[in-house]
mmCIF file of C-alpha atoms in Angstrom:
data_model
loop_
_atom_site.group_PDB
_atom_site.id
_atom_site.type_symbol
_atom_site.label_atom_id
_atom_site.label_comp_id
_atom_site.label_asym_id
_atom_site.label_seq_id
_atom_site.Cartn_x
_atom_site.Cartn_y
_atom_site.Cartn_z
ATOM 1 C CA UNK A 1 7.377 24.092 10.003
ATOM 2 C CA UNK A 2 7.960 28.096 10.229
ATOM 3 C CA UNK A 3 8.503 28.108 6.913
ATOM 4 C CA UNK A 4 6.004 26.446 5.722
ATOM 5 C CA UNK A 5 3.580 28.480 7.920
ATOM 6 C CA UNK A 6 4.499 31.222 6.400
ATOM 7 C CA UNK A 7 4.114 30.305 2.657
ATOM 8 C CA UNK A 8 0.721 29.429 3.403
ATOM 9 C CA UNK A 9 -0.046 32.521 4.932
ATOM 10 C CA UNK A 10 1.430 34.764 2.118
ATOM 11 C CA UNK A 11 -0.703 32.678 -0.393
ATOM 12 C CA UNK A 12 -4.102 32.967 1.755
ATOM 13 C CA UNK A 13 -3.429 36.773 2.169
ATOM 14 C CA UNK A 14 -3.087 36.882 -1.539
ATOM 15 C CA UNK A 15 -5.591 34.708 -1.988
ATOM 16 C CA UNK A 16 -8.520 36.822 0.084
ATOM 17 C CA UNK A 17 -6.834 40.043 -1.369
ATOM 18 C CA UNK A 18 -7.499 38.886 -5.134
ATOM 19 C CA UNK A 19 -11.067 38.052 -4.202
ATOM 20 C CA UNK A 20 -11.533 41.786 -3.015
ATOM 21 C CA UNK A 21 -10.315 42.656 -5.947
ATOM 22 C CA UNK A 22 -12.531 40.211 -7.901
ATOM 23 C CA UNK A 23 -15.895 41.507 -6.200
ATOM 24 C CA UNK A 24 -14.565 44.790 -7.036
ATOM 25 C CA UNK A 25 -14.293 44.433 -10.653
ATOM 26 C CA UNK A 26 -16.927 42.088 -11.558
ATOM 27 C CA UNK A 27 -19.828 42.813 -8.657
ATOM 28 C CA UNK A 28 -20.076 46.465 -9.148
ATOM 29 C CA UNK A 29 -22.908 48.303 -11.131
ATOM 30 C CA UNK A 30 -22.724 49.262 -14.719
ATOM 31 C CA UNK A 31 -26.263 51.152 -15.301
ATOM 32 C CA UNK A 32 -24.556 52.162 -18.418
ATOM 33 C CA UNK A 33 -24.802 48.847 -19.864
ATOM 34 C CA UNK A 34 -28.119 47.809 -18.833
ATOM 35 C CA UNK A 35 -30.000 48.176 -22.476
ATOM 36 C CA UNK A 36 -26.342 46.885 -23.817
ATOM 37 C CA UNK A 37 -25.411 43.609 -21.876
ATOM 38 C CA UNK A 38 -27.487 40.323 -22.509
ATOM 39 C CA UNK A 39 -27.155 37.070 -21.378
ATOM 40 C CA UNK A 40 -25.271 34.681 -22.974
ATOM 41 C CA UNK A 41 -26.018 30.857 -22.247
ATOM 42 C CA UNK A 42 -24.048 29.771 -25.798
ATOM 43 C CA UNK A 43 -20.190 29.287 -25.843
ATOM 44 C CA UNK A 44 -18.005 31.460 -28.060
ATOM 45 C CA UNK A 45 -20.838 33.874 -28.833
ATOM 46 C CA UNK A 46 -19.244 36.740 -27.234
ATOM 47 C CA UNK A 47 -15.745 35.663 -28.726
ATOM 48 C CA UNK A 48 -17.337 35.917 -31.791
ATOM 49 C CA UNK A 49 -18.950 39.144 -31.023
ATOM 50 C CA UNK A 50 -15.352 40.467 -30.009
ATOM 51 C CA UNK A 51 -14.130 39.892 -32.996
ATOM 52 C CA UNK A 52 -16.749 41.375 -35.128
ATOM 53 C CA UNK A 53 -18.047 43.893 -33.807
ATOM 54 C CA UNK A 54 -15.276 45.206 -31.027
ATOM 55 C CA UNK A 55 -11.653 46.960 -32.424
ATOM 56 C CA UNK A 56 -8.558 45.234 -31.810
ATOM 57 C CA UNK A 57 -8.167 46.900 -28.658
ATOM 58 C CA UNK A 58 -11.129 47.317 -27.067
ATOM 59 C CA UNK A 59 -11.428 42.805 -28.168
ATOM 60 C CA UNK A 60 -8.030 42.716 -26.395
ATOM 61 C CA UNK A 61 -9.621 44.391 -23.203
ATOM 62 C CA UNK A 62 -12.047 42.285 -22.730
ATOM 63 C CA UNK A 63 -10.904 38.885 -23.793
ATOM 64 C CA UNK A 64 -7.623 39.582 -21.873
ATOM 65 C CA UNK A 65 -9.046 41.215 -18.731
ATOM 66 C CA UNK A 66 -11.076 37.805 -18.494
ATOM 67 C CA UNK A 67 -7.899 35.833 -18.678
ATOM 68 C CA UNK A 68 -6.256 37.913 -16.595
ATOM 69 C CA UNK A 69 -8.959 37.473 -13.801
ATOM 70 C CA UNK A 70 -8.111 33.823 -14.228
ATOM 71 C CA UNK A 71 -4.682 33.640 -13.634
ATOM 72 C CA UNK A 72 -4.424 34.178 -9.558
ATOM 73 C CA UNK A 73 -6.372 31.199 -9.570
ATOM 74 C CA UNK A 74 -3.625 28.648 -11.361
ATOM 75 C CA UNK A 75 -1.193 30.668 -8.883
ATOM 76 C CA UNK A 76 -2.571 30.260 -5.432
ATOM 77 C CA UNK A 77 -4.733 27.241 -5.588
ATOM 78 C CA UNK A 78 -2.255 24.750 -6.061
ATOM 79 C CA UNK A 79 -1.294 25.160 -2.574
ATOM 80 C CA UNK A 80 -4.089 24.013 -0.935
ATOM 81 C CA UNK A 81 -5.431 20.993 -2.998
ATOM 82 C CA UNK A 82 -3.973 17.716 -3.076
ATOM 83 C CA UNK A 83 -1.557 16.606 -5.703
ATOM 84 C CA UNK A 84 -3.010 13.602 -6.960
ATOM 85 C CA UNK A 85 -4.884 15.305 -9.977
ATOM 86 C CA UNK A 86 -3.944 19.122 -9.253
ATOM 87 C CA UNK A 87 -4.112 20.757 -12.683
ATOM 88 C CA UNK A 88 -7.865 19.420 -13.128
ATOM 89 C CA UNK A 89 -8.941 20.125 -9.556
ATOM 90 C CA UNK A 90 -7.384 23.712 -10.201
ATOM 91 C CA UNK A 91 -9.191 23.679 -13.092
ATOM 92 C CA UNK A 92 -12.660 22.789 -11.801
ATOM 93 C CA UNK A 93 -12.286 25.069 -8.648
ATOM 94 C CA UNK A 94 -12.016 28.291 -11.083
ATOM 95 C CA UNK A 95 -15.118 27.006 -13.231
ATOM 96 C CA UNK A 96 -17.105 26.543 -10.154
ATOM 97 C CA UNK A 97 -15.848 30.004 -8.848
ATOM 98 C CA UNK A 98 -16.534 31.820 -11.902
ATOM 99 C CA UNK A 99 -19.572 30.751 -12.767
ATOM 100 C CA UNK A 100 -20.789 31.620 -9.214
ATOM 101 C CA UNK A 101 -19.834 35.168 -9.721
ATOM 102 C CA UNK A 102 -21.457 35.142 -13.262
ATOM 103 C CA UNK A 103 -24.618 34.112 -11.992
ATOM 104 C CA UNK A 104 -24.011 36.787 -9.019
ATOM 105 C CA UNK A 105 -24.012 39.101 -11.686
ATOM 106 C CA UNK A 106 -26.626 38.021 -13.683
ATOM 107 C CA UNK A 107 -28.903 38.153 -10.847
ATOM 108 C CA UNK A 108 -28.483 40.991 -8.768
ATOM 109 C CA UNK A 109 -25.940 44.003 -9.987
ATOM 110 C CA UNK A 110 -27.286 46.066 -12.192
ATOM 111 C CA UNK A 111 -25.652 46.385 -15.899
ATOM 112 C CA UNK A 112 -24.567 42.956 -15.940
ATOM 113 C CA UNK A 113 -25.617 39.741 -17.331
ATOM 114 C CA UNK A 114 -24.197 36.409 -17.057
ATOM 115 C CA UNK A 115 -21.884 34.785 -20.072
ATOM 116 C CA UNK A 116 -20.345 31.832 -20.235
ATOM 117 C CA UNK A 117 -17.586 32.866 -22.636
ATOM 118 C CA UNK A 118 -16.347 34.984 -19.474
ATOM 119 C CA UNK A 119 -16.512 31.460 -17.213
ATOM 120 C CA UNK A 120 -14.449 29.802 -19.890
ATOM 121 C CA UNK A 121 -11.916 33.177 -20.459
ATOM 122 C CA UNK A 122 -11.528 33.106 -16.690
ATOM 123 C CA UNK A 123 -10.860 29.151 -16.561
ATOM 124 C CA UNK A 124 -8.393 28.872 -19.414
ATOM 125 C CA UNK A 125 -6.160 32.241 -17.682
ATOM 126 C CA UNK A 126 -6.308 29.909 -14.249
ATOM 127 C CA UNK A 127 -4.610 27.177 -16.357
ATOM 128 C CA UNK A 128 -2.303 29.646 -18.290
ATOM 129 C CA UNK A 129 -0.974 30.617 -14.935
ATOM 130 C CA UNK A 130 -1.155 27.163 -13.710
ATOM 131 C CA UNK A 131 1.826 26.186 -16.216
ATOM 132 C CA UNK A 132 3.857 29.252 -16.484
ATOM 133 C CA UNK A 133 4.682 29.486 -12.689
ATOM 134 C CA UNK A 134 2.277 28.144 -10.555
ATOM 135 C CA UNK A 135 3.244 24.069 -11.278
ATOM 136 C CA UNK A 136 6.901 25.430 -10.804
ATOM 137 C CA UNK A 137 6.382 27.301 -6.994
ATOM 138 C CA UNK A 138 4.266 24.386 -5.799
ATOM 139 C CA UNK A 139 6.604 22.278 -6.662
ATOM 140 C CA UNK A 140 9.068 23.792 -5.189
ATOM 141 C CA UNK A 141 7.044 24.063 -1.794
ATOM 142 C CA UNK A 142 6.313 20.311 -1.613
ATOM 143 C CA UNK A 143 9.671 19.067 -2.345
ATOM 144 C CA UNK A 144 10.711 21.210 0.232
ATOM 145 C CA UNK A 145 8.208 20.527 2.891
ATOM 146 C CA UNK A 146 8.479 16.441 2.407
ATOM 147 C CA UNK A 147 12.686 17.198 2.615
ATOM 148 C CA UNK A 148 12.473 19.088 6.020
ATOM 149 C CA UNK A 149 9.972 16.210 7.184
ATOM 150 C CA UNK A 150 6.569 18.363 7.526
ATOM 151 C CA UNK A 151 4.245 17.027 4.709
ATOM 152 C CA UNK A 152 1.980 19.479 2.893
ATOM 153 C CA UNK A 153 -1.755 19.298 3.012
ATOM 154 C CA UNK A 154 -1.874 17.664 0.416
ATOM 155 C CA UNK A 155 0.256 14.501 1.827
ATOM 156 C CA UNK A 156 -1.644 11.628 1.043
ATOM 157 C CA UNK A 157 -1.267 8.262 3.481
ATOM 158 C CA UNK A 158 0.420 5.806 1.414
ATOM 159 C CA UNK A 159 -1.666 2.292 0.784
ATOM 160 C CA UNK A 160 -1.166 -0.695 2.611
ATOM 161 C CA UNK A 161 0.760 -3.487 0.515
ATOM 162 C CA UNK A 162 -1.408 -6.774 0.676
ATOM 163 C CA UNK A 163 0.674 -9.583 2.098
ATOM 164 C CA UNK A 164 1.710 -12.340 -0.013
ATOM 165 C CA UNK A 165 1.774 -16.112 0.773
ATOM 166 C CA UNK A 166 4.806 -17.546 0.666
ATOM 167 C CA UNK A 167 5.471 -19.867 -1.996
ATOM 168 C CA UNK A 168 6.778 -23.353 -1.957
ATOM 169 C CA UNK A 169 10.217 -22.483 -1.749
ATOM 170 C CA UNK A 170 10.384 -20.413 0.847
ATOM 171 C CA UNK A 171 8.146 -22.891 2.946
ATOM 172 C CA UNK A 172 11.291 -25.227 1.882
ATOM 173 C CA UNK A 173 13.606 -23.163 3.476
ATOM 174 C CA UNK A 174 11.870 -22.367 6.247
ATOM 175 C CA UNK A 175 11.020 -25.387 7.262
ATOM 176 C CA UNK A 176 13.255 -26.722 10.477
ATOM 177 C CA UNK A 177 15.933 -28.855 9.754
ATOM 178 C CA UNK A 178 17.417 -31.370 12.549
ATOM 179 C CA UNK A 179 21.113 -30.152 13.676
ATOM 180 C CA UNK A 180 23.728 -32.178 13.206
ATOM 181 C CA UNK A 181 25.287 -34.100 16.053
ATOM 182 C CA UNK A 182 28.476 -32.241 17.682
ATOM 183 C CA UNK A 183 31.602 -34.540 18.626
ATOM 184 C CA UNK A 184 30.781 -33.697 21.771
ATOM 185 C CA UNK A 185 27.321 -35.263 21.964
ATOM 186 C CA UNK A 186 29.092 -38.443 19.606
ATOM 187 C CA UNK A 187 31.766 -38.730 21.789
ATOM 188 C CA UNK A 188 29.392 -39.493 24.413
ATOM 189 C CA UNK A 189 27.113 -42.017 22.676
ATOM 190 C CA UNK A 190 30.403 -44.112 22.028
ATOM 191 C CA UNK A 191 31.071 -44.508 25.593
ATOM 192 C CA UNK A 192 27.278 -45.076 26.297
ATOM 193 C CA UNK A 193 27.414 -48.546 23.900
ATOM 194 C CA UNK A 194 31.034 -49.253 25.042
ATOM 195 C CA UNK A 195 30.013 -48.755 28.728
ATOM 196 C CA UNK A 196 26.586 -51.488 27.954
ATOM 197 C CA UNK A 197 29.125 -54.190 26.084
ATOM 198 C CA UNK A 198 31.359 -54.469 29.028
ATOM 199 C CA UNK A 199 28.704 -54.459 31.609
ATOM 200 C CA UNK A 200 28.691 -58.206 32.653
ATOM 201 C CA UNK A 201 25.153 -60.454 32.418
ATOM 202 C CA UNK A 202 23.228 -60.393 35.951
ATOM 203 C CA UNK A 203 23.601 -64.410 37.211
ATOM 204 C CA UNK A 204 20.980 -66.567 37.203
ATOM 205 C CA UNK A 205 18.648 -66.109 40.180
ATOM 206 C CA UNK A 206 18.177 -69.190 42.717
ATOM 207 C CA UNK A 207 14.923 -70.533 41.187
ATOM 208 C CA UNK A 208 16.087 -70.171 37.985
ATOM 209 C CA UNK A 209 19.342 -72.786 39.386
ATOM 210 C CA UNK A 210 16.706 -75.215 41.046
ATOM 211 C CA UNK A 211 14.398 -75.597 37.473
ATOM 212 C CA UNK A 212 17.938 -76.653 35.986
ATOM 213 C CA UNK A 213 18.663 -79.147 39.220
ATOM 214 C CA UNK A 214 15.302 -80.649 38.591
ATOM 215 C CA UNK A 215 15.175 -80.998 34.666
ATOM 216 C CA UNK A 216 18.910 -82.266 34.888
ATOM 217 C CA UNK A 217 17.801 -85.378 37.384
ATOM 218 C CA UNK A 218 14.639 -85.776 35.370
ATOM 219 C CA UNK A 219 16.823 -86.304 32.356
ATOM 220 C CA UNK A 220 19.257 -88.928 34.016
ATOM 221 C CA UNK A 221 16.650 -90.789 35.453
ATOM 222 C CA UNK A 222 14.830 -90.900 31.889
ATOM 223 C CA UNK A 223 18.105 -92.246 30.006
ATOM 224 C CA UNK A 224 19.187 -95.107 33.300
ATOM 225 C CA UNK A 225 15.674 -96.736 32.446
ATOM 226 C CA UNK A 226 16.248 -96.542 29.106
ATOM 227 C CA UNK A 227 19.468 -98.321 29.510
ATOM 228 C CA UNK A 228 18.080 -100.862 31.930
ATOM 229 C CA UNK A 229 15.430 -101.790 30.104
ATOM 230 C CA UNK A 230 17.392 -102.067 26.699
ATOM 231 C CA UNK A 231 19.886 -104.899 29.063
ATOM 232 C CA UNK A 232 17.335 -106.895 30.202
ATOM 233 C CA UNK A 233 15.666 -107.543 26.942
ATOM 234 C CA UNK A 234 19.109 -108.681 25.650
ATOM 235 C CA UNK A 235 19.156 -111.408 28.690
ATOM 236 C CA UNK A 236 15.997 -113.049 27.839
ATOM 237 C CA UNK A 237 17.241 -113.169 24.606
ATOM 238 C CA UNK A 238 20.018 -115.241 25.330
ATOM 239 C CA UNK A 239 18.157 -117.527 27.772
ATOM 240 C CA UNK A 240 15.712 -118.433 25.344
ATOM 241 C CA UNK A 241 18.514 -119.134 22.712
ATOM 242 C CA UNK A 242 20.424 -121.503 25.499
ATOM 243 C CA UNK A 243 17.057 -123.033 26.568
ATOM 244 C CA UNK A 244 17.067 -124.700 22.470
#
C-alpha cells in the first residue's frame, strides 16, 4: 500500500509539473507571429507546409517538438485509467487535451492560431511513448499491486457467473436413494417373524364354545329324525306286504 502510494504520487507530481511546462510553451505570446500564424482546420496542411517551405531542421523542430509534447502523456496516463481499453483511452485523453489547448490558443494568446496537425503531432508522440515505456512501467505497477493484494484503480469487479440448472444427470445422482438394511436391523426382523410363529392362537372365547354346543345338538337332533323316520316307513312296508 506504501508503495503504491508513492508511485502514484511521483506520477501526479510529474504529471502537474509537465502541464506547467505545457502552458509554458504553448500558452505564451508570440506577437512576432501574429501576421505569420493562421489557422488551420485541414489535416496535414502544416505537415505539408513543413516540408516545403521549412529546412530540414527548422521541419524537425517543429514536427518533433509537437511529438515530443505528446509523449508525457503515453507515460503518465496509463496510471490512472482503467485497463480494459488503455491504449485508446490514452489515446483519446491526449486528443481531448490538446485540442483544448489549441483552441486556448487560438482564442486568446496572441501570435497563435489553432492547427490540427499540432493535435494530431501531439496525439501520435502520446502513443509513441505509450509503447516504448509507458505499457512496460504500468505493467509492471499492476502486476505488482494485484501480487501484494492492493488492486490499482483501475481494478475492475469481476462479473457474476449466471447459475446453471442442473441437468438430468446430476438430478440422477442427487436424487436420495433408500439405505440398505444393516445386519443389525435384519437380525432383528428375523426374530420379530420367529417371535409371531411361535406365539400360540388366543382360545376360543365362551360364546364362541356355546354357538358350537348349540349347532352340535341342532345337528344330532336333525340326523335321529332322519333315522326315525327312515325306520318307520320300512315297518309299514312290511305290514302291508304280510297283510296280502
Amino acid at each position: 500500500m506504501l508503495v503504491r502510494g508513492a508511485v502514484l504520487t511521483v506520477v501526479l507530481l510529474g504529471l502537474v509539473a509537465f502541464s506547467v511546462l505545457l502552458a509554458k510553451v504553448t500558452l505564451t505570446p508570440s506577437p512576432a507571429s501574429e501576421d505569420l500564424v493562421t489557422a488551420n482546420l485541414r489535416p496535414g496542411r502544416s505537415l505539408r507546409q513543413y516540408a516545403e517551405d521549412y529546412t530540414f531542421l527548422a521541419a524537425c523542430k517543429q514536427a518533433g517538438g509537437n511529438l515530443l509534447l505528446g509523449v508525457p502523456f503515453g507515460l503518465l496516463l496509463p496510471f490512472f485509467v482503467p485497463r480494459r481499453l488503455r491504449m485508446i483511452r490514452t489515446t483519446l485523453l491526449t486528443a481531448v487535451a490538446m485540442a483544448v489547448v489549441e483552441l486556448i490558443q487560438g482564442a486568446l494568446v496572441e501570435g497563435r492560431a489553432f492547427d490540427v496537425d499540432d493535435v494530431i503531432l501531439n496525439t501520435a508522440g502520446a502513443l509513441l511513448g505509450y509503447f516504448v515505456l509507458g505499457r512496460r512501467i504500468s505493467h509492471r505497477y499492476y502486476t505488482y499491486t494485484d501480487a501484494s493484494g492492493s488492486p490499482g484503480p483501475s481494478a475492475e469487479k469481476p462479473e457474476a457467473e449466471p447459475k446453471r440448472a442442473p441437468g438430468p444427470a446430476a438430478r440422477t445422482k442427487a436424487a436420495p436413494t433408500k439405505a440398505a438394511p444393516t445386519k443389525a436391523a435384519a437380525t432383528k426382523a428375523a426374530r420379530t417373524k420367529a417371535g409371531q410363529r411361535d406365539r400360540p392362537k388366543p382360545a376360543a372365547s365362551a360364546p364362541a364354545k356355546k354357538r358350537g354346543a348349540r349347532t352340535g345338538r341342532t345337528d344330532g337332533a336333525a340326523s335321529g329324525g332322519r333315522r326315525a323316520t327312515g325306520s318307520g316307513a320300512v315297518r309299514s312296508l312290511l305290514d302291508r306286504l304280510r297283510g296280502r
